[in-house]
Short mmCIF file of C-alpha atoms and ligand atoms in Angstrom, two decimals:
data_model
loop_
_atom_site.label_atom_id
_atom_site.label_comp_id
_atom_site.label_asym_id
_atom_site.label_seq_id
_atom_site.Cartn_x
_atom_site.Cartn_y
_atom_site.Cartn_z
CA UNK A 1286 14.89 12.29 0.95
CA UNK A 1287 16.19 13.91 -2.22
CA UNK A 1288 13.08 14.10 -4.36
CA UNK A 1289 11.19 17.24 -5.32
CA UNK A 1290 7.51 17.99 -4.90
CA UNK A 1291 5.17 20.30 -6.81
CA UNK A 1292 6.27 23.34 -4.76
CA UNK A 1293 9.79 22.98 -6.17
CA UNK A 1294 8.64 23.16 -9.79
CA UNK A 1295 7.84 26.12 -12.01
CA UNK A 1296 4.49 24.94 -13.35
CA UNK A 1297 3.10 28.08 -15.02
CA UNK A 1298 2.13 27.36 -18.62
CA UNK A 1299 3.88 23.98 -18.50
CA UNK A 1300 2.56 20.65 -19.73
CA UNK A 1301 2.84 18.36 -16.71
CA UNK A 1302 2.79 14.62 -17.39
CA UNK A 1303 1.18 13.19 -14.26
CA UNK A 1304 1.44 9.44 -13.66
CA UNK A 1305 -1.60 8.47 -11.63
CA UNK A 1306 -3.14 5.26 -10.35
CA UNK A 1307 -6.80 5.35 -11.35
CA UNK A 1308 -7.17 1.59 -11.65
CA UNK A 1309 -10.68 1.78 -10.22
CA UNK A 1310 -13.43 -0.84 -10.33
CA UNK A 1311 -15.87 -0.32 -13.22
CA UNK A 1312 -19.18 -2.10 -13.74
CA UNK A 1313 -21.39 -1.58 -16.78
CA UNK A 1314 -19.23 1.35 -17.85
CA UNK A 1315 -19.60 3.14 -14.50
CA UNK A 1316 -16.99 3.68 -11.80
CA UNK A 1317 -18.24 1.91 -8.66
CA UNK A 1318 -15.56 3.20 -6.26
CA UNK A 1319 -13.77 6.45 -7.06
CA UNK A 1320 -11.43 6.47 -4.03
CA UNK A 1321 -8.29 6.27 -6.14
CA UNK A 1322 -9.49 9.10 -8.38
CA UNK A 1323 -10.31 11.34 -5.43
CA UNK A 1324 -6.86 10.79 -3.94
CA UNK A 1325 -5.25 12.34 -7.02
CA UNK A 1326 -7.39 15.47 -6.74
CA UNK A 1327 -4.93 17.56 -4.64
CA UNK A 1328 -2.22 17.12 -7.28
CA UNK A 1329 -4.51 18.13 -10.14
CA UNK A 1330 -5.86 21.05 -8.12
CA UNK A 1331 -2.37 22.37 -7.35
CA UNK A 1332 -1.10 22.00 -10.93
CA UNK A 1333 -4.14 23.85 -12.28
CA UNK A 1334 -3.84 26.54 -9.60
CA UNK A 1335 -0.23 27.15 -10.62
CA UNK A 1336 -1.26 27.54 -14.27
CA UNK A 1337 0.03 24.14 -15.36
CA UNK A 1338 -1.64 21.76 -17.82
CA UNK A 1339 -2.17 18.30 -16.36
CA UNK A 1340 -1.77 15.39 -18.79
CA UNK A 1341 -2.65 12.12 -17.13
CA UNK A 1342 -0.81 8.88 -17.78
CA UNK A 1343 -2.20 5.71 -16.23
CA UNK A 1344 -2.54 1.98 -16.62
CA UNK A 1345 -5.83 0.13 -16.39
CA UNK A 1346 -6.08 -3.61 -15.90
CA UNK A 1347 -3.65 -5.97 -17.57
CA UNK A 1348 -3.99 -5.67 -21.35
CA UNK A 1349 -0.45 -7.07 -21.72
CA UNK A 1350 0.81 -4.73 -24.43
CA UNK A 1351 -2.23 -4.94 -26.70
CA UNK A 1352 -5.18 -2.66 -27.31
CA UNK A 1353 -8.05 -4.23 -25.36
CA UNK A 1354 -11.15 -2.04 -25.78
CA UNK A 1355 -12.63 -3.24 -22.45
CA UNK A 1356 -9.55 -1.81 -20.73
CA UNK A 1357 -9.83 1.67 -22.20
CA UNK A 1358 -9.63 4.57 -19.76
CA UNK A 1359 -12.27 6.49 -21.70
CA UNK A 1360 -15.22 5.46 -19.47
CA UNK A 1361 -13.46 7.09 -16.53
CA UNK A 1362 -13.81 10.59 -17.96
CA UNK A 1363 -17.11 11.49 -16.18
CA UNK A 1364 -15.78 10.27 -12.83
CA UNK A 1365 -12.59 12.30 -13.31
CA UNK A 1366 -14.56 15.42 -14.21
CA UNK A 1367 -16.74 14.98 -11.12
CA UNK A 1368 -13.74 14.50 -8.83
CA UNK A 1369 -11.59 17.27 -10.29
CA UNK A 1370 -14.34 19.77 -11.02
CA UNK A 1371 -12.77 20.53 -14.40
CA UNK A 1372 -13.27 19.39 -18.00
CA UNK A 1373 -11.37 16.27 -19.01
CA UNK A 1374 -10.57 15.50 -22.63
CA UNK A 1375 -9.47 12.07 -23.77
CA UNK A 1376 -6.99 10.86 -26.37
CA UNK A 1377 -6.93 7.26 -27.55
CA UNK A 1378 -3.14 6.96 -27.42
CA UNK A 1379 -0.54 7.89 -24.81
CA UNK A 1380 2.12 8.78 -27.39
CA UNK A 1381 2.53 9.90 -31.00
CA UNK A 1382 0.86 12.47 -33.26
CA UNK A 1383 -2.69 12.08 -31.91
CA UNK A 1384 -1.50 12.59 -28.35
CA UNK A 1385 0.62 15.57 -29.42
CA UNK A 1386 -2.39 17.14 -31.14
CA UNK A 1387 -4.49 16.62 -28.02
CA UNK A 1388 -1.80 18.27 -25.88
CA UNK A 1389 -1.55 21.22 -28.29
CA UNK A 1390 -5.28 21.83 -28.25
CA UNK A 1391 -5.73 21.40 -24.48
CA UNK A 1392 -7.66 24.37 -23.14
CA UNK A 1393 -6.46 26.25 -20.10
CA UNK A 1394 -7.98 24.84 -16.92
CA UNK A 1395 -8.72 21.52 -18.60
CA UNK A 1396 -7.14 18.13 -18.08
CA UNK A 1397 -6.06 15.63 -20.70
CA UNK A 1398 -6.39 11.91 -20.07
CA UNK A 1399 -4.25 9.71 -22.29
CA UNK A 1400 -5.15 6.10 -23.07
CA UNK A 1401 -3.96 3.11 -21.02
CA UNK A 1402 -0.14 3.05 -21.09
CA UNK A 1403 -0.20 -0.75 -21.01
CA UNK A 1404 -1.74 -0.84 -24.50
CA UNK A 1405 1.91 -0.52 -25.58
CA UNK A 1406 4.19 -3.50 -24.95
CA UNK A 1407 7.01 -1.07 -24.18
CA UNK A 1408 5.31 0.13 -20.98
CA UNK A 1409 5.97 -2.91 -18.84
CA UNK A 1410 9.35 -3.47 -20.52
CA UNK A 1411 10.40 0.08 -19.59
CA UNK A 1412 11.20 0.62 -23.25
CA UNK A 1413 13.39 3.68 -23.78
CA UNK A 1414 11.70 4.57 -27.08
CA UNK A 1415 8.24 4.64 -25.54
CA UNK A 1416 9.48 6.70 -22.59
CA UNK A 1417 11.07 9.18 -25.01
CA UNK A 1418 7.83 9.46 -27.02
CA UNK A 1419 5.86 10.19 -23.86
CA UNK A 1420 8.50 12.69 -22.71
CA UNK A 1421 7.98 14.67 -25.94
CA UNK A 1422 4.43 15.46 -24.79
CA UNK A 1423 5.41 17.36 -21.66
CA UNK A 1424 7.79 19.74 -19.92
CA UNK A 1425 7.61 18.28 -16.43
CA UNK A 1426 6.99 14.80 -15.03
CA UNK A 1427 5.04 14.34 -11.83
CA UNK A 1428 4.61 10.88 -10.33
CA UNK A 1429 1.55 10.55 -8.10
CA UNK A 1430 1.26 6.78 -8.35
CA UNK A 1431 3.15 5.43 -5.36
CA UNK A 1432 1.15 2.22 -5.71
CA UNK A 1433 2.83 1.61 -9.09
CA UNK A 1434 6.29 2.73 -7.95
CA UNK A 1435 7.53 -0.80 -7.23
CA UNK A 1436 7.44 -1.48 -10.96
CA UNK A 1437 10.09 -0.11 -13.33
CA UNK A 1438 7.82 0.70 -16.26
CA UNK A 1439 8.23 3.33 -18.98
CA UNK A 1440 5.65 5.66 -17.39
CA UNK A 1441 6.91 5.17 -13.82
CA UNK A 1442 10.68 4.94 -14.27
CA UNK A 1443 12.09 5.59 -17.75
CA UNK A 1444 10.05 8.75 -18.27
CA UNK A 1445 11.04 10.15 -14.87
CA UNK A 1446 14.66 10.22 -15.97
CA UNK A 1447 13.93 12.23 -19.14
CA UNK A 1448 12.19 15.30 -17.71
CA UNK A 1449 12.48 17.46 -14.60
CA UNK A 1450 10.65 15.18 -12.17
CA UNK A 1451 8.77 15.53 -8.92
CA UNK A 1452 6.39 13.70 -6.62
CA UNK A 1453 2.70 14.54 -6.64
CA UNK A 1454 0.80 15.25 -3.43
CA UNK A 1455 -0.32 11.67 -2.84
CA UNK A 1456 3.14 10.28 -3.52
CA UNK A 1457 4.59 12.98 -1.27
CA UNK A 1458 2.19 12.16 1.58
CA UNK A 1459 2.91 8.46 1.20
CA UNK A 1460 6.69 8.92 1.20
CA UNK A 1461 6.61 11.29 4.15
CA UNK A 1462 4.41 8.93 6.16
CA UNK A 1463 6.55 5.91 5.42
CA UNK A 1464 9.73 7.82 6.14
CA UNK A 1465 8.33 8.88 9.52
CA UNK A 1466 7.43 5.27 10.30
CA UNK A 1467 10.52 3.38 9.19
CA UNK A 1468 13.14 5.82 7.87
CA UNK A 1469 13.83 8.16 10.80
CA UNK A 1470 11.11 7.12 13.21
CA UNK A 1471 10.52 8.33 16.73
CA UNK A 1472 11.32 5.38 18.98
CA UNK A 1473 10.28 3.03 20.36
CA UNK A 1474 8.78 1.65 17.15
CA UNK A 1475 6.33 -1.22 17.27
CA UNK A 1476 5.33 -3.21 14.21
CA UNK A 1477 2.20 -5.33 14.13
CA UNK A 1478 2.36 -8.00 11.46
CA UNK A 1479 -0.46 -10.44 10.95
CA UNK A 1480 -2.35 -12.05 8.14
CA UNK A 1481 -2.50 -15.51 6.79
CA UNK A 1482 0.96 -16.70 5.93
CA UNK A 1483 4.60 -16.33 6.90
CA UNK A 1484 5.67 -17.24 3.36
CA UNK A 1485 4.19 -14.07 1.83
CA UNK A 1486 5.76 -11.84 4.48
CA UNK A 1487 9.18 -13.34 5.05
CA UNK A 1488 11.18 -10.43 3.69
CA UNK A 1489 8.95 -8.06 5.61
CA UNK A 1490 9.61 -9.82 8.91
CA UNK A 1491 13.33 -10.03 8.11
CA UNK A 1492 13.55 -6.28 7.52
CA UNK A 1493 11.38 -5.33 10.48
CA UNK A 1494 13.41 -7.27 13.08
CA UNK A 1495 16.35 -5.11 12.05
CA UNK A 1496 14.49 -1.84 12.32
CA UNK A 1497 11.81 -1.95 14.99
CA UNK A 1498 11.97 -2.28 18.76
CA UNK A 1499 8.91 -4.49 19.16
CA UNK A 1500 7.43 -6.89 16.64
CA UNK A 1501 3.94 -8.17 17.35
CA UNK A 1502 3.20 -11.28 15.31
CA UNK A 1503 -0.48 -12.16 14.99
CA UNK A 1504 -2.94 -13.79 12.63
CA UNK A 1505 -2.43 -17.11 10.95
CA UNK A 1506 1.30 -16.56 10.66
CA UNK A 1507 1.64 -16.55 14.44
CA UNK A 1508 0.60 -20.21 14.35
CA UNK A 1509 3.71 -21.05 12.37
CA UNK A 1510 5.82 -19.30 15.02
CA UNK A 1511 4.02 -21.22 17.78
CA UNK A 1512 4.63 -24.48 15.90
CA UNK A 1513 8.29 -23.48 15.55
CA UNK A 1514 8.46 -23.52 19.34
CA UNK A 1515 7.15 -27.08 19.41
CA UNK A 1516 3.56 -26.08 20.19
CA UNK A 1517 0.77 -28.24 18.71
CA UNK A 1518 -1.60 -25.88 16.87
CA UNK A 1519 -4.18 -28.53 16.01
CA UNK A 1520 -6.08 -27.82 12.78
CA UNK A 1521 -4.97 -24.17 12.63
CA UNK A 1522 -3.72 -22.58 9.45
CA UNK A 1523 0.01 -23.25 9.76
CA UNK A 1524 2.91 -23.55 7.34
CA UNK A 1525 4.79 -26.42 8.91
CA UNK A 1526 7.49 -26.23 6.24
CA UNK A 1527 8.22 -22.66 7.36
CA UNK A 1528 8.96 -23.41 11.02
CA UNK A 1529 12.72 -23.39 10.38
CA UNK A 1530 12.42 -19.94 8.84
CA UNK A 1531 10.30 -18.75 11.76
CA UNK A 1532 13.00 -19.96 14.17
CA UNK A 1533 15.64 -18.06 12.18
CA UNK A 1534 13.60 -14.87 12.53
CA UNK A 1535 13.34 -15.40 16.29
CA UNK A 1536 17.12 -15.89 16.51
CA UNK A 1537 17.80 -12.83 14.37
CA UNK A 1538 15.53 -10.77 16.64
CA UNK A 1539 17.69 -11.72 19.61
CA UNK A 1540 20.80 -10.39 17.92
CA UNK A 1541 19.13 -7.14 16.83
CA UNK A 1542 17.44 -6.57 20.17
CA UNK A 1543 13.95 -6.62 18.67
CA UNK A 1544 11.42 -7.91 21.17
CA UNK A 1545 8.98 -10.33 19.60
CA UNK A 1546 5.49 -10.61 20.98
CA UNK A 1547 3.59 -13.79 20.10
CA UNK A 1548 0.08 -14.65 21.28
CA UNK A 1549 0.00 -16.06 24.80
CA UNK A 1550 -3.69 -16.87 24.59
CA UNK A 1551 -5.83 -17.63 21.56
CA UNK A 1552 -9.47 -17.99 20.51
CA UNK A 1553 -10.15 -21.40 19.01
CA UNK A 1554 -13.12 -22.87 17.13
CA UNK A 1555 -13.97 -26.02 15.23
CA UNK A 1556 -15.54 -24.24 12.27
CA UNK A 1557 -14.39 -21.31 10.14
CA UNK A 1558 -17.68 -19.46 10.15
CA UNK A 1559 -19.33 -16.44 11.70
CA UNK A 1560 -20.55 -17.00 15.22
CA UNK A 1561 -18.89 -20.41 15.46
CA UNK A 1562 -18.80 -21.81 18.98
CA UNK A 1563 -15.43 -20.82 20.41
CA UNK A 1564 -13.30 -20.72 23.52
CA UNK A 1565 -10.21 -18.88 24.72
CA UNK A 1566 -7.28 -21.07 25.71
CA UNK A 1567 -3.56 -20.66 26.39
CA UNK A 1568 -1.52 -20.49 23.19
CA UNK A 1569 -0.05 -23.94 23.87
CA UNK A 1570 -3.43 -25.53 24.56
CA UNK A 1571 -5.22 -25.56 21.19
CA UNK A 1572 -7.29 -28.77 21.08
CA UNK A 1573 -6.21 -31.20 18.35
CA UNK A 1574 -9.53 -30.83 16.48
CA UNK A 1575 -9.72 -27.01 16.73
CA UNK A 1576 -8.14 -24.06 14.98
CA UNK A 1577 -6.78 -20.77 16.22
CA UNK A 1578 -8.77 -17.93 14.67
CA UNK A 1579 -7.84 -14.96 16.82
CA UNK A 1580 -5.57 -13.71 19.58
CA UNK A 1581 -7.04 -13.75 23.08
CA UNK A 1582 -7.71 -10.87 25.54
CA UNK A 1583 -4.47 -11.40 27.48
CA UNK A 1584 -2.50 -11.02 24.24
CA UNK A 1585 -4.50 -7.92 23.35
CA UNK A 1586 -3.63 -6.44 26.77
CA UNK A 1587 0.08 -7.12 26.19
CA UNK A 1588 -0.10 -5.51 22.76
CA UNK A 1589 -1.87 -2.50 24.31
CA UNK A 1590 0.91 -2.16 26.86
CA UNK A 1591 3.58 -2.15 24.14
CA UNK A 1592 1.61 0.47 22.20
CA UNK A 1593 1.32 2.65 25.34
CA UNK A 1594 5.11 2.80 25.57
CA UNK A 1595 5.71 3.32 21.83
CA UNK A 1596 5.99 6.49 19.75
CA UNK A 1597 5.52 4.93 16.32
CA UNK A 1598 3.38 2.04 15.09
CA UNK A 1599 3.47 0.36 11.72
CA UNK A 1600 0.83 -2.24 10.93
CA UNK A 1601 0.32 -4.80 8.20
CA UNK A 1602 -1.95 -7.81 8.51
CA UNK A 1603 -4.92 -8.46 10.79
CA UNK A 1604 -4.45 -10.20 14.16
CA UNK A 1605 -7.11 -12.79 13.39
CA UNK A 1606 -9.71 -13.95 10.90
CA UNK A 1607 -11.31 -10.50 11.10
CA UNK A 1608 -13.85 -11.13 8.32
CA UNK A 1609 -15.93 -13.33 10.61
CA UNK A 1610 -17.19 -12.26 14.03
CA UNK A 1611 -16.24 -12.77 16.79
CA UNK A 1612 -12.75 -13.50 15.43
CA UNK A 1613 -12.30 -9.80 14.68
CA UNK A 1614 -12.08 -8.97 18.39
CA UNK A 1615 -8.28 -8.74 18.79
CA UNK A 1616 -7.87 -6.78 15.55
CA UNK A 1617 -10.67 -4.40 16.56
CA UNK A 1618 -9.35 -3.86 20.07
CA UNK A 1619 -5.78 -3.24 18.93
CA UNK A 1620 -6.99 -0.94 16.14
CA UNK A 1621 -9.15 1.10 18.52
CA UNK A 1622 -6.29 1.39 21.00
CA UNK A 1623 -3.90 2.56 18.26
CA UNK A 1624 -6.49 5.07 17.04
CA UNK A 1625 -7.05 6.45 20.55
CA UNK A 1626 -3.31 6.85 21.18
CA UNK A 1627 -2.96 8.60 17.83
CA UNK A 1628 -5.80 10.96 18.68
CA UNK A 1629 -4.14 11.72 22.00
CA UNK A 1630 -0.97 12.71 20.13
CA UNK A 1631 1.00 9.89 21.73
CA UNK A 1632 1.56 7.65 18.74
CA UNK A 1633 2.29 7.98 15.02
CA UNK A 1634 0.37 5.21 13.25
CA UNK A 1635 0.94 4.02 9.70
CA UNK A 1636 -0.87 1.03 8.22
CA UNK A 1637 -1.23 -0.61 4.84
CA UNK A 1638 -2.32 -3.78 3.07
CA UNK A 1639 -5.63 -4.66 1.42
CA UNK A 1640 -7.10 -6.67 4.27
CA UNK A 1641 -5.52 -4.44 6.90
CA UNK A 1642 -7.22 -1.34 5.51
CA UNK A 1643 -10.52 -3.25 5.40
CA UNK A 1644 -10.03 -4.40 9.00
CA UNK A 1645 -9.18 -0.90 10.26
CA UNK A 1646 -12.21 0.51 8.47
CA UNK A 1647 -14.38 -2.20 9.98
CA UNK A 1648 -13.03 -1.31 13.43
CA UNK A 1649 -13.86 2.35 12.80
CA UNK A 1650 -10.21 3.18 13.49
CA UNK A 1651 -8.90 4.13 10.06
CA UNK A 1652 -9.85 7.83 10.21
CA UNK A 1653 -7.75 8.39 13.34
CA UNK A 1654 -4.63 6.70 12.02
CA UNK A 1655 -1.84 9.08 11.02
CA UNK A 1656 -1.63 7.51 7.58
CA UNK A 1657 -3.30 4.64 5.79
CA UNK A 1658 -1.50 3.46 2.70
CA UNK A 1659 -3.65 2.09 -0.09
CA UNK A 1660 -0.59 1.19 -2.15
CA UNK A 1661 -0.66 -2.58 -1.63
CA UNK A 1662 2.41 -4.18 -3.22
CA UNK A 1663 4.45 -0.98 -3.21
CA UNK A 1664 3.75 -0.48 0.50
CA UNK A 1665 4.86 -4.01 1.27
CA UNK A 1666 8.04 -3.68 -0.76
CA UNK A 1667 8.85 -0.45 1.02
CA UNK A 1668 8.32 -2.19 4.36
CA UNK A 1669 10.60 -4.95 3.13
CA UNK A 1670 13.33 -2.34 2.79
CA UNK A 1671 13.46 -2.44 -0.99
CA UNK A 1672 14.26 0.52 -3.21
CA UNK A 1673 11.23 1.32 -5.35
CA UNK A 1674 12.30 2.09 -8.94
CA UNK A 1675 9.62 4.74 -9.38
CA UNK A 1676 10.82 6.57 -6.27
CA UNK A 1677 14.51 6.12 -7.05
CA UNK A 1678 13.93 7.67 -10.49
CA UNK A 1679 12.61 10.85 -8.82
CA UNK A 1680 15.87 11.24 -6.95
CA UNK A 1681 18.47 12.82 -9.23
CA UNK A 1682 21.81 11.05 -9.23
CA UNK A 1683 24.81 12.90 -7.84
P1 ADP B 697 -3.04 -7.76 4.00
O1 ADP B 697 -3.96 -7.90 2.80
O2 ADP B 697 -3.46 -6.61 4.86
O3 ADP B 697 -1.59 -7.71 3.62
P2 ADP B 697 -3.07 -10.59 4.50
O4 ADP B 697 -3.66 -10.82 3.15
O5 ADP B 697 -1.68 -11.02 4.73
O6 ADP B 697 -3.24 -9.06 4.92
O7 ADP B 697 -3.91 -11.35 5.61
C1 ADP B 697 -5.29 -11.26 5.75
C2 ADP B 697 -5.93 -12.60 5.91
O8 ADP B 697 -5.40 -13.34 6.99
C3 ADP B 697 -7.40 -12.47 6.18
O9 ADP B 697 -8.12 -13.07 5.13
C4 ADP B 697 -7.60 -13.19 7.51
O10 ADP B 697 -8.81 -13.93 7.56
C5 ADP B 697 -6.43 -14.13 7.53
N1 ADP B 697 -6.15 -14.59 8.89
C6 ADP B 697 -5.74 -13.87 9.94
N2 ADP B 697 -5.63 -14.64 11.03
C7 ADP B 697 -5.98 -15.89 10.68
C8 ADP B 697 -6.07 -17.14 11.36
N3 ADP B 697 -5.76 -17.24 12.64
N4 ADP B 697 -6.46 -18.22 10.66
C9 ADP B 697 -6.76 -18.11 9.36
N5 ADP B 697 -6.70 -16.97 8.65
C10 ADP B 697 -6.31 -15.87 9.30
MG1 MG B 698 -4.50 -9.63 1.64
#
């Protein structure tokens, strides 16, 4: 893979600039969900244990290159101290003399948090001057923000090229999991792609048909594929203008030998609400005044069979409108099956996507998955086969 991790670096006594994603929700000055902070803890722990001095760089919100006091990172200090079990000092700039003074006076065993990198316009422009100013503050660069790696910003890309660079523990785990799912996976590989729309996941589908052995298409986007085959999907969510594209994907799958699995039965209802009266019908028998809100039990059984024969599963997008019962049934059943196979050591399971993570949590399956990515956009771009600038910058050129 080419990139280094913390074990490859000599951290003793070094100032380590750590790019983290601590873009957590805050209400009334208090962090309401510290998941992202806790996920950085292993990196901080290991740097401190090796005698290094962690200096945190992070963005927060979208201040668009200006100082916006409401988007200061300062209120996060107590949550960071609680998660890291170490004192955290704060400096109101991420570059320049004040930051340098804060670095120089950083006590051993303590952590320095620098102010929102996006307060400087150069951050999102990947400005070389800003990257150089940040580089002056440290000896080593460690990127632990995979979720920001799809953006070539000064703190994620430019800076990485100016100092000896490595991946942090979270970045490392993410890269290893994704590599095991799509890079050099154990085959057969099955991908489950669902969610609302084909249009948001076109590149994803295009990349997956080239790489996986089975592609399960579920959720609202399956309706577009059904429509592409001349099936009337009634009032279902469907992008009729995308049917040509859907057909192209089906044709491409034939040439690559990727087997596509579309719903053969569906759960339909007249209302998009919890507990709505519903029935299960064949996929080509959606009544004109009804909409498809979930895959049916026969489809779930076919998906289960494909999973049984697979070694690797990658999942993005729920199989149905999982937010409202009972239209979460297919997603829940498939998630539980994947979790059980993972627990039995039969299947490597990697999943990502905001709604997907919520759905897997709701199904009680997330804990048994091999890896759940919380990276959002970066995860999707990786699945689309794109090179992520923040990852590429960690890989030294030949
Ligand atoms: P992710 O955030 O994991 O990438 P998406 O945002 O693409 O996933 O898709 C999730 C959304 O798709 C959910 O809001 C879900 O209700 C919706 N969805 C899934 N199936 C259907 C369907 N048959 N009809 C309407 N919406 C659906
Ligand atoms: Mg979503």
